[in-house]
Short mmCIF file of C-alpha atoms in Angstrom, two decimals:
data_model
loop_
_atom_site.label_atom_id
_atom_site.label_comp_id
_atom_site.label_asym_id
_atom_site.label_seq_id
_atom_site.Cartn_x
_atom_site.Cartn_y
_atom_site.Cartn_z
CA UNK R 1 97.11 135.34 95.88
CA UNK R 2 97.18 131.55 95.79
CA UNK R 3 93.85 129.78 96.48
CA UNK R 4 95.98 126.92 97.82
CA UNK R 5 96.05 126.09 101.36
CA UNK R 6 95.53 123.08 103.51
CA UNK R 7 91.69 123.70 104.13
CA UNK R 8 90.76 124.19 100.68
CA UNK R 9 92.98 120.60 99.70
CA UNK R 10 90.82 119.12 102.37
CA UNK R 11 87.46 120.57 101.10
CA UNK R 12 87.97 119.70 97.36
CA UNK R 13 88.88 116.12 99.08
CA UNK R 14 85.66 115.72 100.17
CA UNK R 15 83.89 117.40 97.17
CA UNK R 16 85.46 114.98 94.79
CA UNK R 17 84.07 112.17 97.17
CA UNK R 18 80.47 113.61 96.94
CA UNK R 19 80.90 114.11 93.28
CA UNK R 20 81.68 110.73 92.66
CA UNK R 21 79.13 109.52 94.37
CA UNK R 22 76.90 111.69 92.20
CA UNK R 23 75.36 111.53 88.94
CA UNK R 24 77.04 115.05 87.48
CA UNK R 25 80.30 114.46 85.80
CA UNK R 26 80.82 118.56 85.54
CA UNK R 27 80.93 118.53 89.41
CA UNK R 28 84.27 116.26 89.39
CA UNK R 29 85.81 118.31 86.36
CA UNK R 30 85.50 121.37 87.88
CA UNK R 31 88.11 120.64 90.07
CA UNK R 32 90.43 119.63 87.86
CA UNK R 33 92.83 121.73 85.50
CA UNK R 34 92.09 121.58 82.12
CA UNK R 35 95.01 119.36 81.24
CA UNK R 36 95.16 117.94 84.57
CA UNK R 37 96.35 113.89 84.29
CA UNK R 38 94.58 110.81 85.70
CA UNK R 39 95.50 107.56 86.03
CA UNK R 40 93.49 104.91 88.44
CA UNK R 41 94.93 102.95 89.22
CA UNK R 42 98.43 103.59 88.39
CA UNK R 43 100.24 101.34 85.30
CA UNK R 44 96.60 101.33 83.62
CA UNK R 45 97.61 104.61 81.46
CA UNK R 46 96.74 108.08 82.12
CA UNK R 47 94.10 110.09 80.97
CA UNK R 48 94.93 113.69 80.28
CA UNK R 49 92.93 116.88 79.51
CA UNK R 50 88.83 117.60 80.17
CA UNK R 51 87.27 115.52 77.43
CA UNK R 52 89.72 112.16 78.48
CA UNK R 53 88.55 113.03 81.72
CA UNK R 54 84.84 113.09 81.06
CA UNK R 55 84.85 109.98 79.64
CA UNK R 56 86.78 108.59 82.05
CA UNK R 57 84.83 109.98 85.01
CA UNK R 58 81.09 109.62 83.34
CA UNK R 59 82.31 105.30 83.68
CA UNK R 60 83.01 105.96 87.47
CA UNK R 61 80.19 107.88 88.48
CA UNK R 62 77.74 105.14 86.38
CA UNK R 63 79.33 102.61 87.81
CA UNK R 64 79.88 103.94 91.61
CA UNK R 65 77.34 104.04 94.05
CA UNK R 66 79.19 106.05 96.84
CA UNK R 67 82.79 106.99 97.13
CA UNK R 68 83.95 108.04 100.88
CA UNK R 69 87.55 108.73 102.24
CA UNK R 70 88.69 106.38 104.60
CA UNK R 71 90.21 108.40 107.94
CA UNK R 72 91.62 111.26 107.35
CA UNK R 73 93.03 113.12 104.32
CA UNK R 74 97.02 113.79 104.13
CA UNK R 75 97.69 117.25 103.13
CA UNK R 76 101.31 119.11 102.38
CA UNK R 77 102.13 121.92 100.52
CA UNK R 78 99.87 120.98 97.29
CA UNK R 79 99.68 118.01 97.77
CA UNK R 80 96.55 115.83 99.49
CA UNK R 81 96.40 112.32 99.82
CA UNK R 82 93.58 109.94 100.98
CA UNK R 83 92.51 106.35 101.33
CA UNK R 84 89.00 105.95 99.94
CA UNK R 85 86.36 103.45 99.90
CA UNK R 86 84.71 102.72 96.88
CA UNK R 87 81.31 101.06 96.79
CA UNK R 88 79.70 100.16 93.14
CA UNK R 89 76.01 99.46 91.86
CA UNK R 90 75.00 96.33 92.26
CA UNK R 91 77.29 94.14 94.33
CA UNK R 92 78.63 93.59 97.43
CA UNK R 93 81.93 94.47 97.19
CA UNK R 94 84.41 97.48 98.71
CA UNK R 95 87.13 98.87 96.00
CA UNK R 96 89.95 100.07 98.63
CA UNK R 97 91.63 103.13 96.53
CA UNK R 98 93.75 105.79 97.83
CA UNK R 99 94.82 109.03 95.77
CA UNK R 100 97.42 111.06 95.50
CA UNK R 101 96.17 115.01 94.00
CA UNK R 102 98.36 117.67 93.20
CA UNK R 103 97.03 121.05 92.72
CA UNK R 104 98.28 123.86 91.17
CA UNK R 105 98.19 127.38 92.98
CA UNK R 106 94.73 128.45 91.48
CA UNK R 107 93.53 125.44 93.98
CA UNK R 108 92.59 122.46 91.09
CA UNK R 109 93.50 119.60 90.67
CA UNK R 110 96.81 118.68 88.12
CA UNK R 111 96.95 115.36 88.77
CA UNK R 112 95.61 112.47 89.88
CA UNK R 113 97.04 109.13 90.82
CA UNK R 114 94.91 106.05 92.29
CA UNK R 115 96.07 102.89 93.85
CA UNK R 116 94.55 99.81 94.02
CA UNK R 117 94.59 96.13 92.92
CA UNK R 118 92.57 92.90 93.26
CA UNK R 119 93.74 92.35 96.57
CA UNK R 120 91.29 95.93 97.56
CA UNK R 121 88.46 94.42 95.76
CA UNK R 122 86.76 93.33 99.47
CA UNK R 123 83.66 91.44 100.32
CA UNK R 124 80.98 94.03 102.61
CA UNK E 1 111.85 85.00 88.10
CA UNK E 2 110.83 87.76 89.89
CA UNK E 3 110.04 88.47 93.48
CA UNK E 4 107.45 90.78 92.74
CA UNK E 5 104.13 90.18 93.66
CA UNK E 6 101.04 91.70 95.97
CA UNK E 7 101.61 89.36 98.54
CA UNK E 8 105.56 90.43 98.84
CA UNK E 9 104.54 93.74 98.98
CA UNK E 10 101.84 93.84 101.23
CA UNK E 11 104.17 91.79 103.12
CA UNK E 12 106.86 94.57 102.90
CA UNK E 13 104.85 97.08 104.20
CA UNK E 14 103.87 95.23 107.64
CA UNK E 15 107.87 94.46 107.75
CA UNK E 16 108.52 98.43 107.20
CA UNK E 17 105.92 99.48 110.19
CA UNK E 18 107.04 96.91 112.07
CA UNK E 19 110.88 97.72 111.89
CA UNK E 20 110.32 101.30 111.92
CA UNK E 21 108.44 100.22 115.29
CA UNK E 22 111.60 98.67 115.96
CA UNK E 23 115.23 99.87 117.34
CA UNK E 24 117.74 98.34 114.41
CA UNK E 25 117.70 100.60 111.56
CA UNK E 26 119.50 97.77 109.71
CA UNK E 27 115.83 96.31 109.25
CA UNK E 28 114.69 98.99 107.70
CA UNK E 29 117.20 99.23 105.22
CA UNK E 30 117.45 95.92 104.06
CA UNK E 31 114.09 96.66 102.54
CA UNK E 32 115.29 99.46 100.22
CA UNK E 33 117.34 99.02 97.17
CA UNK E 34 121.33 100.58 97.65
CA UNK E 35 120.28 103.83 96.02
CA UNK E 36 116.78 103.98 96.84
CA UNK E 37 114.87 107.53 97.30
CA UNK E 38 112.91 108.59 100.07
CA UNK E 39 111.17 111.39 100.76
CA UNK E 40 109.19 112.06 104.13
CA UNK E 41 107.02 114.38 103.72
CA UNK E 42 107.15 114.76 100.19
CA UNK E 43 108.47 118.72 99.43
CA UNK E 44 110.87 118.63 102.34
CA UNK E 45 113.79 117.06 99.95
CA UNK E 46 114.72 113.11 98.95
CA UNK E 47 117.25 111.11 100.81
CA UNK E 48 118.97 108.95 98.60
CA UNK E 49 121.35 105.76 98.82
CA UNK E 50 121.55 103.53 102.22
CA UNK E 51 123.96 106.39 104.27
CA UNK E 52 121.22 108.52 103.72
CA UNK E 53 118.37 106.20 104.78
CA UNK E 54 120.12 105.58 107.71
CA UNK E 55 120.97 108.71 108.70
CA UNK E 56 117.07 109.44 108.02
CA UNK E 57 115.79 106.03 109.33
CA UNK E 58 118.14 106.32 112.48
CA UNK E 59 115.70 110.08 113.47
CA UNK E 60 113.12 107.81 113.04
CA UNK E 61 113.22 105.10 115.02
CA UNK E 62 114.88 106.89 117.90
CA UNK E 63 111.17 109.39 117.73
CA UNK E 64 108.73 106.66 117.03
CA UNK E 65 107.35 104.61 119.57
CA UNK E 66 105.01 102.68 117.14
CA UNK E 67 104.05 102.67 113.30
CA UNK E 68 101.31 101.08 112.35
CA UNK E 69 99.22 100.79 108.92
CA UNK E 70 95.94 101.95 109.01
CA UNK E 71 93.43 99.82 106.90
CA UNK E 72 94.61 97.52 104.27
CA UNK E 73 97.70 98.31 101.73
CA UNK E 74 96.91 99.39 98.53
CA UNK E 75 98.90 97.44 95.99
CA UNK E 76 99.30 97.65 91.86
CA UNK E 77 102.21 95.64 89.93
CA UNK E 78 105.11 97.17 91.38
CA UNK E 79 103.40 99.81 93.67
CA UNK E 80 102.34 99.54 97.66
CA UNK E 81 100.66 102.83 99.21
CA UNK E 82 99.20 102.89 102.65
CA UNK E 83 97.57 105.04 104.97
CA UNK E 84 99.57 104.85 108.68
CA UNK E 85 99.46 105.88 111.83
CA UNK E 86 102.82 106.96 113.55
CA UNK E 87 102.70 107.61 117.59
CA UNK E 88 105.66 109.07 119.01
CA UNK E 89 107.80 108.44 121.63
CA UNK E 90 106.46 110.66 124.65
CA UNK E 91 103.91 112.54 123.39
CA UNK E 92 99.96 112.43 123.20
CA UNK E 93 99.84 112.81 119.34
CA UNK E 94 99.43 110.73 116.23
CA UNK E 95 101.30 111.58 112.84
CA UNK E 96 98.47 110.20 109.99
CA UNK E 97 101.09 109.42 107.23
CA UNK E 98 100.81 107.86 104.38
CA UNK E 99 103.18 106.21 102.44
CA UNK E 100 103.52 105.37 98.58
CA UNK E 101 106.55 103.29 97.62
CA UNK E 102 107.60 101.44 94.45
CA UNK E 103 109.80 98.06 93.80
CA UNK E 104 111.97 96.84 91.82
CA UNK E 105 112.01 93.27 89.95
CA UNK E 106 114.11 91.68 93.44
CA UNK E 107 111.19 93.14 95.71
CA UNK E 108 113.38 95.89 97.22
CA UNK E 109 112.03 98.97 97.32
CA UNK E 110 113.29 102.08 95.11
CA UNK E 111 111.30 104.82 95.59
CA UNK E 112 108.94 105.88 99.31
CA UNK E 113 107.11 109.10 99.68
CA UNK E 114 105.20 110.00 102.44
CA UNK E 115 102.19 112.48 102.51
CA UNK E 116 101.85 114.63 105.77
CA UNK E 117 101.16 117.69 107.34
CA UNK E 118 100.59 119.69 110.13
CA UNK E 119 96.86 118.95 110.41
CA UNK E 120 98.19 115.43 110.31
CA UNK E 121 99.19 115.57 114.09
CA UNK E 122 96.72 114.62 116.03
CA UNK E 123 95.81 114.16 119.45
CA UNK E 124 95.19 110.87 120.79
#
C-alpha cells in the first residue's frame, strides 16, 4: 500500500523545514530517494543522488539559521508545494524560496525544485 | 534584446491575478505565448495553445471573484512561481494555489502549473 497521501506530503513539509533548520544533515536525506534530484534554485544545476545531496544540504543547514513555510503547503496527488522563508546566520536578511517536491509512492522525496532570485533576498 | 527580466515577470504575475480577477479573458491570454501549456492543478491534464486557454481561462474568470498573490513572487532567469489566494464567486472559501510559470525570450509566458488540492479550500 502506498505511504503517499496528502497528510504525510504535509508532514514531511514541515519535517524538511525543521531539518533545515537543524544541524543533522541525515534528518533532510532521509526523506529523500536515493537518487532523488535537487536543484535550488532552478537554472543553478541539479544535484542528484545521496552523497550530491549531502554536500549540498550540509552548506544549507551551516549556513541557515531557521527555515519555515510561509502559509500553507499546496498538496496534489504527489505533489506538495510551499513558499518558505529562509533566515541565515549572521545577517539580517529573509531568502523568500518556494519548492516544488515530488514523491514517489513509498512517501520520499524524488525531486526537488526551489525558486528564488535576488529580488527574495529581503531586509528583516 | 530581450524582454526578460525579474521586474517583467514579477510584473506579469500581478497582471495575471489581476486579469484573472477580471471579466475579459482576452487579458489573460495576451500573457501566454500561442501554444503555451497550462496545467491547473498539475495531474488533472495540460491545456495547450490559446483555444484551449480560453476555453480554460473563460471557467475561470466566470468562478473567480478575486485572485490575489500571496507574499512576494518568486523569480529566477526565466521562471516566476507564487503562492495565491483564489476566492470564488459566492462562496465562503479560499483556493491556496500556487502557481509556477516559465517565459520565453519576448516575456510571454510558455509554460503555468498550478499546485492545489482539496485541503487547499479553505474557509474564510
Amino acid at each position: 500500500m502506498s505511504k503517499l497521501n496528502d497528510q504525510h506530503i504535509a508532514d514531511t513539509l514541515q519535517a524538511y523545514v525543521e531539518a533545515v533548520s537543524g544541524d543533522d544533515v541525515e534528518k533532510i536525506l532521509e526523506l529523500f530517494t536515493a537518487d532523488a534530484v535537487v536543484e535550488d534554485p532552478i537554472g543553478t544545476g541539479a544535484h542528484q543522488g545521496t552523497e550530491a545531496l549531502r554536500a549540498f544540504y550540509q552548506i544549507a543547514i551551516d549556513s541557515v539559521e531557521l527555515m519555515e513555510l510561509e502559509g500553507n503547503a499546496r498538496i496534489r496527488d504527489k505533489w506538495g508545494a510551499a513558499a518558505m522563508l529562509a533566515h541565515p546566520k549572521g545577517v539580517d536578511l529573509v531568502i523568500e524560496t518556494l519548492d516544488v517536491m515530488e514523491f514517489n509512492d513509498d512517501g520520499l522525496i524524488s525531486q526537488m525544485t526551489a525558486y528564488w532570485g535576488d529580488r527574495n533576498m529581503v531586509a528583516k
